[in-house]
Coordinates of C-alpha atoms and ligand atoms in Angstrom, one line a residue:
X1 CA 12.3 -14.3 -22.6
X2 CA 12.4 -17.8 -24.0
X3 CA 10.2 -18.3 -26.9
X4 CA 10.0 -14.7 -27.9
X5 CA 13.7 -14.0 -28.4
X6 CA 13.6 -14.7 -32.1
X7 CA 10.1 -13.3 -32.8
X8 CA 9.4 -9.9 -34.3
X9 CA 8.2 -8.3 -31.1
X10 CA 11.2 -9.9 -29.4
X11 CA 13.5 -8.0 -31.7
X12 CA 11.5 -4.8 -31.2
X13 CA 11.8 -5.1 -27.5
X14 CA 15.5 -5.6 -27.9
X15 CA 15.7 -2.4 -30.0
X16 CA 13.7 -0.4 -27.4
X17 CA 16.1 -1.6 -24.7
X18 CA 19.0 -0.4 -26.8
X19 CA 17.6 3.2 -26.8
X20 CA 15.8 3.6 -23.4
X21 CA 17.6 4.3 -20.2
X22 CA 18.3 1.0 -18.5
X23 CA 16.5 1.8 -15.2
X24 CA 13.4 -0.3 -15.4
X25 CA 12.9 -3.9 -14.5
X26 CA 10.9 -4.9 -17.6
X27 CA 8.2 -7.4 -18.4
X28 CA 8.8 -9.1 -21.8
X29 CA 5.6 -7.8 -23.3
X30 CA 4.9 -5.2 -26.0
X31 CA 1.5 -3.7 -25.2
X32 CA -0.3 -2.0 -28.1
X33 CA -3.9 -1.5 -26.9
X34 CA -6.0 -1.4 -23.8
X35 CA -9.7 -1.2 -22.9
X36 CA -11.1 -1.3 -19.4
X37 CA -9.3 -3.8 -17.3
X38 CA -7.7 -5.5 -20.3
X39 CA -4.5 -4.8 -22.4
X40 CA -3.4 -6.6 -25.5
X41 CA 0.1 -7.3 -26.8
X42 CA 1.4 -7.1 -30.3
X43 CA 0.4 -10.7 -30.9
X44 CA -3.2 -10.0 -30.0
X45 CA -2.9 -11.8 -26.7
X46 CA -5.1 -10.3 -24.0
X47 CA -4.1 -9.7 -20.3
X48 CA -6.2 -8.9 -17.3
X49 CA -4.3 -5.8 -16.2
X50 CA -4.0 -5.7 -12.4
X51 CA -0.7 -3.8 -12.8
X52 CA -2.6 -1.0 -14.6
X53 CA 0.6 1.0 -15.1
X54 CA 1.1 1.1 -11.3
X55 CA -2.5 2.0 -10.7
X56 CA -2.6 4.7 -13.4
X57 CA -5.4 3.0 -15.3
X58 CA -7.7 3.8 -12.4
X59 CA -10.8 4.3 -14.5
X60 CA -9.8 1.6 -17.0
X61 CA -7.7 1.8 -20.1
X62 CA -9.0 4.2 -22.7
X63 CA -12.1 5.1 -20.7
X64 CA -14.7 6.5 -23.1
X65 CA -15.3 9.7 -21.1
X66 CA -11.5 10.4 -20.9
X67 CA -10.9 9.6 -24.6
X68 CA -13.7 11.9 -25.6
X69 CA -12.6 14.7 -23.3
X70 CA -9.0 14.4 -24.6
X71 CA -10.1 14.4 -28.2
X72 CA -12.3 17.4 -27.8
X73 CA -9.7 19.4 -25.9
X74 CA -6.9 18.4 -28.3
X75 CA -8.8 20.1 -31.1
X76 CA -9.4 23.3 -29.1
X77 CA -6.3 24.1 -27.0
X78 CA -3.5 21.8 -25.8
X79 CA -1.1 24.2 -24.1
X80 CA -1.9 27.1 -21.8
X81 CA 0.6 28.0 -19.2
X82 CA -0.8 28.9 -15.7
X83 CA 0.3 32.5 -16.3
X84 CA -2.9 32.6 -18.4
X85 CA -6.4 31.6 -17.4
X86 CA -8.2 28.6 -19.0
X87 CA -11.8 27.5 -19.0
X88 CA -11.1 23.8 -18.8
X89 CA -8.7 24.3 -16.0
X90 CA -11.3 26.2 -14.0
X91 CA -13.9 23.4 -14.5
X92 CA -11.4 20.8 -13.3
X93 CA -10.3 22.8 -10.3
X94 CA -13.9 23.5 -9.3
X95 CA -14.7 19.8 -9.5
X96 CA -11.5 18.7 -7.6
X97 CA -12.0 21.2 -4.8
X98 CA -15.6 20.2 -4.4
X99 CA -14.6 16.6 -3.5
X100 CA -11.3 17.4 -1.7
X101 CA -10.9 16.7 2.0
X102 CA -12.5 19.6 4.0
X103 CA -10.6 22.8 3.8
X104 CA -8.1 21.8 1.1
X105 CA -9.2 24.4 -1.3
X106 CA -5.9 25.6 -3.0
X107 CA -4.2 23.5 -5.6
X108 CA -0.8 23.4 -7.2
X109 CA -0.8 21.5 -10.5
X110 CA 2.1 19.5 -11.7
X111 CA 2.9 16.5 -13.8
X112 CA 3.9 13.6 -11.6
X113 CA 3.9 12.2 -8.1
X114 CA 7.5 13.0 -7.3
X115 CA 6.8 16.6 -8.5
X116 CA 3.9 16.8 -6.2
X117 CA 6.0 15.6 -3.2
X118 CA 8.7 18.1 -4.2
X119 CA 6.2 20.9 -4.0
X120 CA 4.8 19.6 -0.7
X121 CA 8.3 19.8 0.8
X122 CA 8.8 23.4 -0.4
X123 CA 5.3 24.4 0.9
X124 CA 6.2 22.8 4.3
X125 CA 9.5 24.6 4.6
X126 CA 8.1 27.9 3.6
X127 CA 5.0 27.7 5.8
X128 CA 6.6 26.3 8.9
X129 CA 10.0 28.0 8.5
X130 CA 11.5 24.6 9.6
X131 CA 13.3 22.3 7.3
X132 CA 13.0 19.0 9.3
X133 CA 10.5 16.4 8.0
X134 CA 9.5 13.1 9.4
X135 CA 8.7 10.2 7.0
X136 CA 8.0 6.5 7.7
X137 CA 10.1 3.4 7.4
X138 CA 9.2 1.7 4.0
X139 CA 7.8 5.0 2.6
X140 CA 7.8 5.7 -1.1
X141 CA 7.4 9.3 -2.4
X142 CA 9.3 9.3 -5.7
X143 CA 12.9 9.4 -6.9
X144 CA 13.7 13.0 -7.7
X145 CA 16.2 14.4 -5.1
X146 CA 13.7 15.9 -2.7
X147 CA 11.2 13.1 -2.9
X148 CA 14.0 10.6 -2.7
X149 CA 15.1 12.2 0.5
X150 CA 11.8 11.2 2.1
X151 CA 11.8 7.7 0.5
X152 CA 13.0 5.0 2.7
X153 CA 14.7 2.3 0.6
X154 CA 18.4 2.5 0.9
X155 CA 19.0 0.9 -2.5
X156 CA 17.4 4.0 -4.0
X157 CA 19.1 6.5 -1.7
X158 CA 22.6 5.3 -1.2
X159 CA 24.1 6.1 -4.6
X160 CA 22.8 9.6 -4.6
X161 CA 23.8 11.0 -1.2
X162 CA 24.0 13.6 0.1
X163 CA 20.2 14.1 0.1
X164 CA 18.1 16.7 1.9
X165 CA 19.1 17.4 5.5
X166 CA 16.8 16.9 8.4
X167 CA 14.8 13.9 7.3
X168 CA 13.9 11.4 10.1
X169 CA 12.3 8.0 9.5
X170 CA 10.0 6.5 12.1
X171 CA 8.4 3.1 12.1
X172 CA 5.1 3.1 10.3
X173 CA 1.9 2.7 12.3
X174 CA 3.8 3.4 15.6
X175 CA 2.5 6.7 17.0
X176 CA 4.5 6.3 20.2
X177 CA 7.8 6.4 18.4
X178 CA 6.7 9.5 16.4
X179 CA 5.7 11.2 19.7
X180 CA 9.1 10.5 21.2
X181 CA 10.8 12.0 18.3
X182 CA 8.6 15.1 18.2
X183 CA 8.9 15.6 21.9
X184 CA 12.7 15.4 21.7
X185 CA 12.8 17.8 18.7
X186 CA 10.5 20.3 20.5
X187 CA 12.9 20.3 23.5
X188 CA 16.2 20.4 21.6
X189 CA 16.3 21.9 18.1
X190 CA 12.7 22.5 17.0
X191 CA 13.7 21.8 13.4
X192 CA 10.8 19.6 12.4
X193 CA 8.0 21.2 10.4
X194 CA 6.1 18.4 8.8
X195 CA 5.2 14.7 8.9
X196 CA 4.6 13.0 5.5
X197 CA 2.9 9.6 5.3
X198 CA 1.1 7.4 2.9
X199 CA -2.3 6.5 4.5
X200 CA -1.6 3.0 3.1
X201 CA 1.9 2.2 2.0
X202 CA 2.0 1.1 -1.6
X203 CA 5.6 0.4 -2.8
X204 CA 6.5 -0.6 0.8
X205 CA 4.4 -3.7 0.7
X206 CA 0.7 -2.7 0.9
X207 CA 0.8 -1.8 4.6
X208 CA -2.4 -0.7 6.2
X209 CA -1.8 1.1 9.5
X210 CA -3.5 0.2 12.8
X211 CA -6.9 1.8 13.2
X212 CA -6.0 4.5 15.7
X213 CA -2.7 5.5 14.0
X214 CA -3.5 8.3 11.6
X215 CA -5.8 10.0 14.0
X216 CA -3.0 10.0 16.6
X217 CA -0.6 11.4 14.1
X218 CA -3.1 14.1 13.3
X219 CA -3.3 15.0 17.1
X220 CA 0.5 15.0 17.4
X221 CA 0.8 17.3 14.4
X222 CA -1.7 19.7 16.0
X223 CA 0.1 19.5 19.4
X224 CA 3.6 20.2 18.0
X225 CA 2.3 22.6 15.4
X226 CA 3.4 20.6 12.4
X227 CA 1.9 20.1 8.9
X228 CA 0.5 16.7 8.2
X229 CA 1.2 15.8 4.5
X230 CA -0.6 12.8 3.2
X231 CA 0.7 11.2 0.0
X232 CA -2.5 9.8 -1.6
X233 CA -0.8 9.3 -4.9
X234 CA -1.5 5.6 -4.9
X235 CA -4.3 5.3 -2.4
X236 CA -6.4 8.3 -3.5
X237 CA -9.3 8.8 -5.9
X238 CA -11.3 5.9 -4.8
X239 CA -8.7 3.1 -5.0
X240 CA -9.3 1.9 -1.4
X241 CA -13.1 2.1 -1.4
X242 CA -13.2 5.7 -0.1
X243 CA -12.5 8.7 -2.3
X244 CA -9.5 9.4 -0.1
X245 CA -7.9 6.7 2.0
X246 CA -7.6 9.1 4.9
X247 CA -11.4 9.0 5.2
X248 CA -11.3 5.5 6.5
X249 CA -10.0 7.0 9.7
X250 CA -11.7 10.4 9.5
X251 CA -8.4 12.2 9.2
X252 CA -8.0 15.4 7.2
X253 CA -4.4 16.4 6.3
X254 CA -3.0 20.0 5.9
X255 CA -1.4 19.1 2.5
X256 CA -2.3 16.2 0.2
X257 CA -0.4 14.9 -2.8
X258 CA -2.2 13.1 -5.7
X259 CA -1.0 11.9 -9.1
X260 CA -1.0 8.4 -10.8
X261 CA -4.5 7.8 -12.2
X262 CA -5.9 11.3 -11.6
X263 CA -6.0 12.2 -15.3
X264 CA -7.0 8.8 -16.7
X265 CA -3.4 8.0 -17.8
X266 CA -2.4 11.5 -19.0
X267 CA 0.6 12.6 -16.8
X268 CA -0.6 14.8 -14.0
X269 CA 0.0 15.5 -10.3
X270 CA -1.4 17.9 -7.8
X271 CA -0.9 19.2 -4.3
X272 CA -3.9 20.4 -2.3
X273 CA -3.5 22.5 0.8
X274 CA -5.4 24.8 3.0
X275 CA -5.4 28.4 1.7
X276 CA -3.1 29.9 4.3
X277 CA -0.7 27.0 3.9
X278 CA -0.5 27.2 0.1
X279 CA -0.3 31.0 0.3
X280 CA 3.1 30.7 2.0
X281 CA 4.4 30.2 -1.5
X282 CA 4.7 33.6 -3.2
X283 CA 4.8 34.4 -6.9
X284 CA 7.8 32.8 -8.5
X285 CA 8.8 30.7 -5.5
X286 CA 7.5 27.6 -7.3
X287 CA 6.2 26.9 -10.8
X288 CA 6.5 24.7 -13.8
X289 CA 5.8 24.8 -17.5
X290 CA 3.3 22.0 -18.1
X291 CA 1.3 22.0 -14.8
X292 CA -2.4 22.7 -15.4
X293 CA -2.2 22.3 -19.2
X294 CA -5.7 22.0 -20.7
X295 CA -5.2 18.5 -22.1
X296 CA -4.4 17.1 -18.7
X297 CA -7.1 19.1 -17.0
X298 CA -9.8 17.9 -19.5
X299 CA -8.7 14.3 -18.9
X300 CA -8.6 14.8 -15.1
X301 CA -12.1 16.4 -15.1
X302 CA -13.5 13.5 -17.1
X303 CA -11.7 11.0 -14.7
X304 CA -13.2 12.6 -11.6
X305 CA -16.7 12.7 -13.3
X306 CA -16.3 8.9 -14.0
X307 CA -15.1 8.1 -10.5
X308 CA -18.1 9.9 -8.9
X309 CA -20.9 9.5 -11.4
X310 CA -20.2 5.9 -12.2
X311 CA -19.7 5.2 -8.4
X312 CA -16.3 3.7 -8.9
X313 CA -15.6 4.3 -5.2
X314 CA -18.5 2.0 -4.3
X315 CA -17.4 -0.5 -6.9
X316 CA -13.8 -0.4 -5.5
X317 CA -15.3 -1.1 -2.1
X318 CA -17.5 -4.0 -3.2
X319 CA -15.0 -5.6 -5.6
X320 CA -12.2 -5.0 -3.1
X321 CA -14.2 -7.1 -0.6
X322 CA -14.9 -9.8 -3.2
X323 CA -11.2 -9.9 -4.2
X324 CA -10.0 -9.9 -0.6
X325 CA -12.3 -12.8 0.3
X326 CA -11.0 -14.7 -2.7
X327 CA -7.4 -14.0 -1.8
X328 CA -8.0 -15.1 1.8
X329 CA -9.5 -18.4 0.5
X330 CA -6.3 -18.8 -1.6
X331 CA -4.3 -18.2 1.5
X332 CA -6.1 -21.0 3.3
X333 CA -5.5 -23.3 0.3
X334 CA -1.8 -22.4 -0.5
X335 CA 0.9 -22.7 2.1
X336 CA 3.2 -20.3 0.0
X337 CA 0.8 -17.5 0.9
X338 CA 1.9 -15.8 4.2
X339 CA -0.4 -12.9 4.3
X340 CA -3.2 -11.1 2.5
X341 CA -3.7 -7.4 3.2
X342 CA -5.0 -4.1 1.8
X343 CA -8.2 -2.1 1.5
X344 CA -10.5 -1.8 -1.5
X345 CA -8.7 -2.4 -4.7
X346 CA -5.2 -1.8 -3.2
X347 CA -4.3 -5.4 -2.3
X348 CA -1.1 -7.3 -1.4
X349 CA -0.4 -11.0 -1.3
X350 CA 2.7 -11.8 0.7
X351 CA 4.4 -15.1 -0.3
X352 CA 7.1 -17.0 1.5
X353 CA 9.4 -16.6 -1.5
X354 CA 10.4 -14.1 -4.1
X355 CA 7.4 -13.4 -6.3
X356 CA 9.2 -13.0 -9.6
X357 CA 8.4 -16.4 -11.0
X358 CA 4.7 -16.0 -10.2
X359 CA 4.6 -12.6 -11.9
X360 CA 6.3 -14.0 -15.0
X361 CA 4.1 -17.1 -15.0
X362 CA 1.2 -14.7 -14.7
X363 CA 2.1 -13.1 -18.0
X364 CA 1.9 -16.4 -19.8
X365 CA -1.5 -17.0 -18.2
X366 CA -2.8 -13.6 -19.2
X367 CA -2.7 -11.8 -15.8
X368 CA -0.4 -8.8 -15.2
X369 CA 0.5 -8.1 -11.6
X370 CA 3.0 -6.0 -9.7
X371 CA 5.5 -6.7 -7.0
X372 CA 5.9 -4.6 -3.9
X373 CA 9.2 -5.6 -2.4
X374 CA 10.6 -9.0 -3.1
X375 CA 7.8 -11.1 -1.5
X376 CA 4.6 -9.2 -2.1
X377 CA 2.4 -9.5 -5.1
X378 CA 0.6 -6.2 -5.5
X379 CA -2.8 -5.9 -7.2
X380 CA -4.0 -2.5 -8.3
X381 CA -6.9 -3.3 -10.6
X382 CA -8.7 -0.6 -12.5
X383 CA -11.7 0.5 -10.5
X384 CA -14.0 -0.7 -13.3
X385 CA -13.5 -4.4 -12.7
X386 CA -16.5 -6.6 -12.3
X387 CA -17.1 -9.9 -10.6
X388 CA -16.4 -11.8 -13.8
X389 CA -12.9 -10.3 -14.3
X390 CA -12.1 -10.5 -10.6
X391 CA -13.1 -14.2 -10.4
X392 CA -11.1 -14.9 -13.6
X393 CA -8.0 -13.2 -12.1
X394 CA -8.5 -15.2 -8.8
X395 CA -8.6 -18.5 -10.6
X396 CA -5.5 -17.7 -12.6
X397 CA -3.8 -16.7 -9.4
X398 CA -4.9 -20.0 -7.8
X399 CA -3.2 -21.9 -10.7
X400 CA -0.1 -19.8 -10.4
X401 CA 0.2 -20.5 -6.7
X402 CA -0.2 -24.2 -7.3
X403 CA 2.6 -24.1 -9.8
X404 CA 4.8 -22.0 -7.5
X405 CA 4.3 -24.7 -4.7
X406 CA 5.3 -27.4 -7.2
X407 CA 8.4 -25.4 -8.1
X408 CA 9.4 -24.8 -4.5
X409 CA 8.5 -28.3 -3.4
X410 CA 5.9 -27.0 -0.9
X411 CA 3.1 -29.5 -0.2
Ligands
LIG1 C1 4.1 6.4 -7.5 C2 4.2 7.1 -6.3 C3 4.9 8.3 -6.1 C4 5.8 8.9 -7.2 O1 5.0 9.2 -8.4 P1 5.8 9.4 -9.8 O2 4.7 9.9 -10.7 O3 6.3 8.1 -10.2 O4 6.9 10.4 -9.6 C5 4.9 8.9 -4.9 N1 4.2 8.5 -3.9 C6 3.5 7.4 -4.0 C7 2.7 6.9 -2.8 C8 3.5 6.6 -5.2 O5 2.7 5.5 -5.2

C-alpha cells in the first residue's frame, strides 16, 4: 500500500474496506474500466489482466457482443422468473445444449458456481437415493455449506463444521485409490452416489490429471452405478483449448457444473445433466429467484456465440501453447521456478517461495495475476489474448522473477 495510502484512491479503498465484509485478500487497486485483456485503475494506469476476475472475463472485458446484447435486453425485459417462459432464455438454452457434452440436454439455471454445485449435490442425492459423495484432495467447489462440504481445504472447512455427512476425499489423479473406496463402499454400506471432480483443478494449484485418469473414473462410475459430476466452472467454455476440458480425455459426465465466465461477466451458473438424471428433481424440489433471468441469458448467449464464432477455443489452444512454451523458457532461466503446468489458457507457475511478493510486484509493473495456493502463480487470461499481449506478459514475468531471485538471494 505504500505510496497510495495518502492518495485519493487510497482513501476510497479504505472507505470501501470499512463497508465491505472483510473476507477478501485484496489487491490495492481500484479498477474503473476494462476492455479485452486490459483493465485500467482510477489513475488511468493500464494492467494486462491475467487474473480476469478469476477467469470470469473469459471473452475479454466489455466484449462488444456481450455489451450489445446486455444493452438490448436491458431495454426490453430484465427480469422474468422461470415460472414464465422467455424468448431470450429459449435462444440461450438451445445454443448451450447444442454445444454441451453428448446427452446433457437438461439445464438448471442459477447464479454462481457454488449454487451450481449445490444443485448438483441435490440432483445426485435425489437420483441415486444415496447421500455419499466422493471428492478429490485439493478440490474447490465453492464456499456455501454444501459446496464447502466437497471442498478440500481445511482452512475453509474447519470453522464451519458440521458440514454435510458422507463426503470422502480421495487423492486426485489416483484411480486405484478411488476404486478401493468404491469397492469397500459397495460391500459395506453402499452409501456413495456420486463422484465430483474438476477435470483440471484450479484453486488447488492448476493440477492436470494423468492421461488415463478421467476415463478410468468414468468406467468406475459405470461399474458401481454412480453419477460422475464434472465441475467445469473454471476449466469449461474453451479455457483449456477444448470447449469442455473433459474432451481432452474423451470423457462425458452425467452432470456438469459451469459458471464463472459463461455470461461474459454477468453472474450466472448452470448445471447440465442427462434428462432422466435432471428429471429426478420434481416441481418445487429446487428453484431460485434469479436463475434464467433474461439479462444473464442474453449475455450468456452472446458469450457462447463469441466463443464459437470467433474461434476462441482455437485461440486458447494456440495462445496456451505459446504461453506455456514461454513459461517453460522462464523455468529454464529462473531457479525460483519449480514447475510449469496447465492446459490452454489455464496455467500455473509453481515457485519455490510464497508468490505474494511477485503478485504485488506484478501490479506495479502492470500485470495482474492470481495465486493458487501459496506457491503457485495462476494465469487465467481472457481467451481473446494475442501474441503481442502474451509476449508482453511473459517479459514482465521474466523481470518479476529476476527481482524475486534478487530478493530471495537465489543466483
Ligand atoms: C470458482 C469456482 C467455484 C465456485 O464458484 P462461485 O461462483 O465463486 O461460487 C466452484 N468450482 C470451481 C472449479 C471454481 O473455480
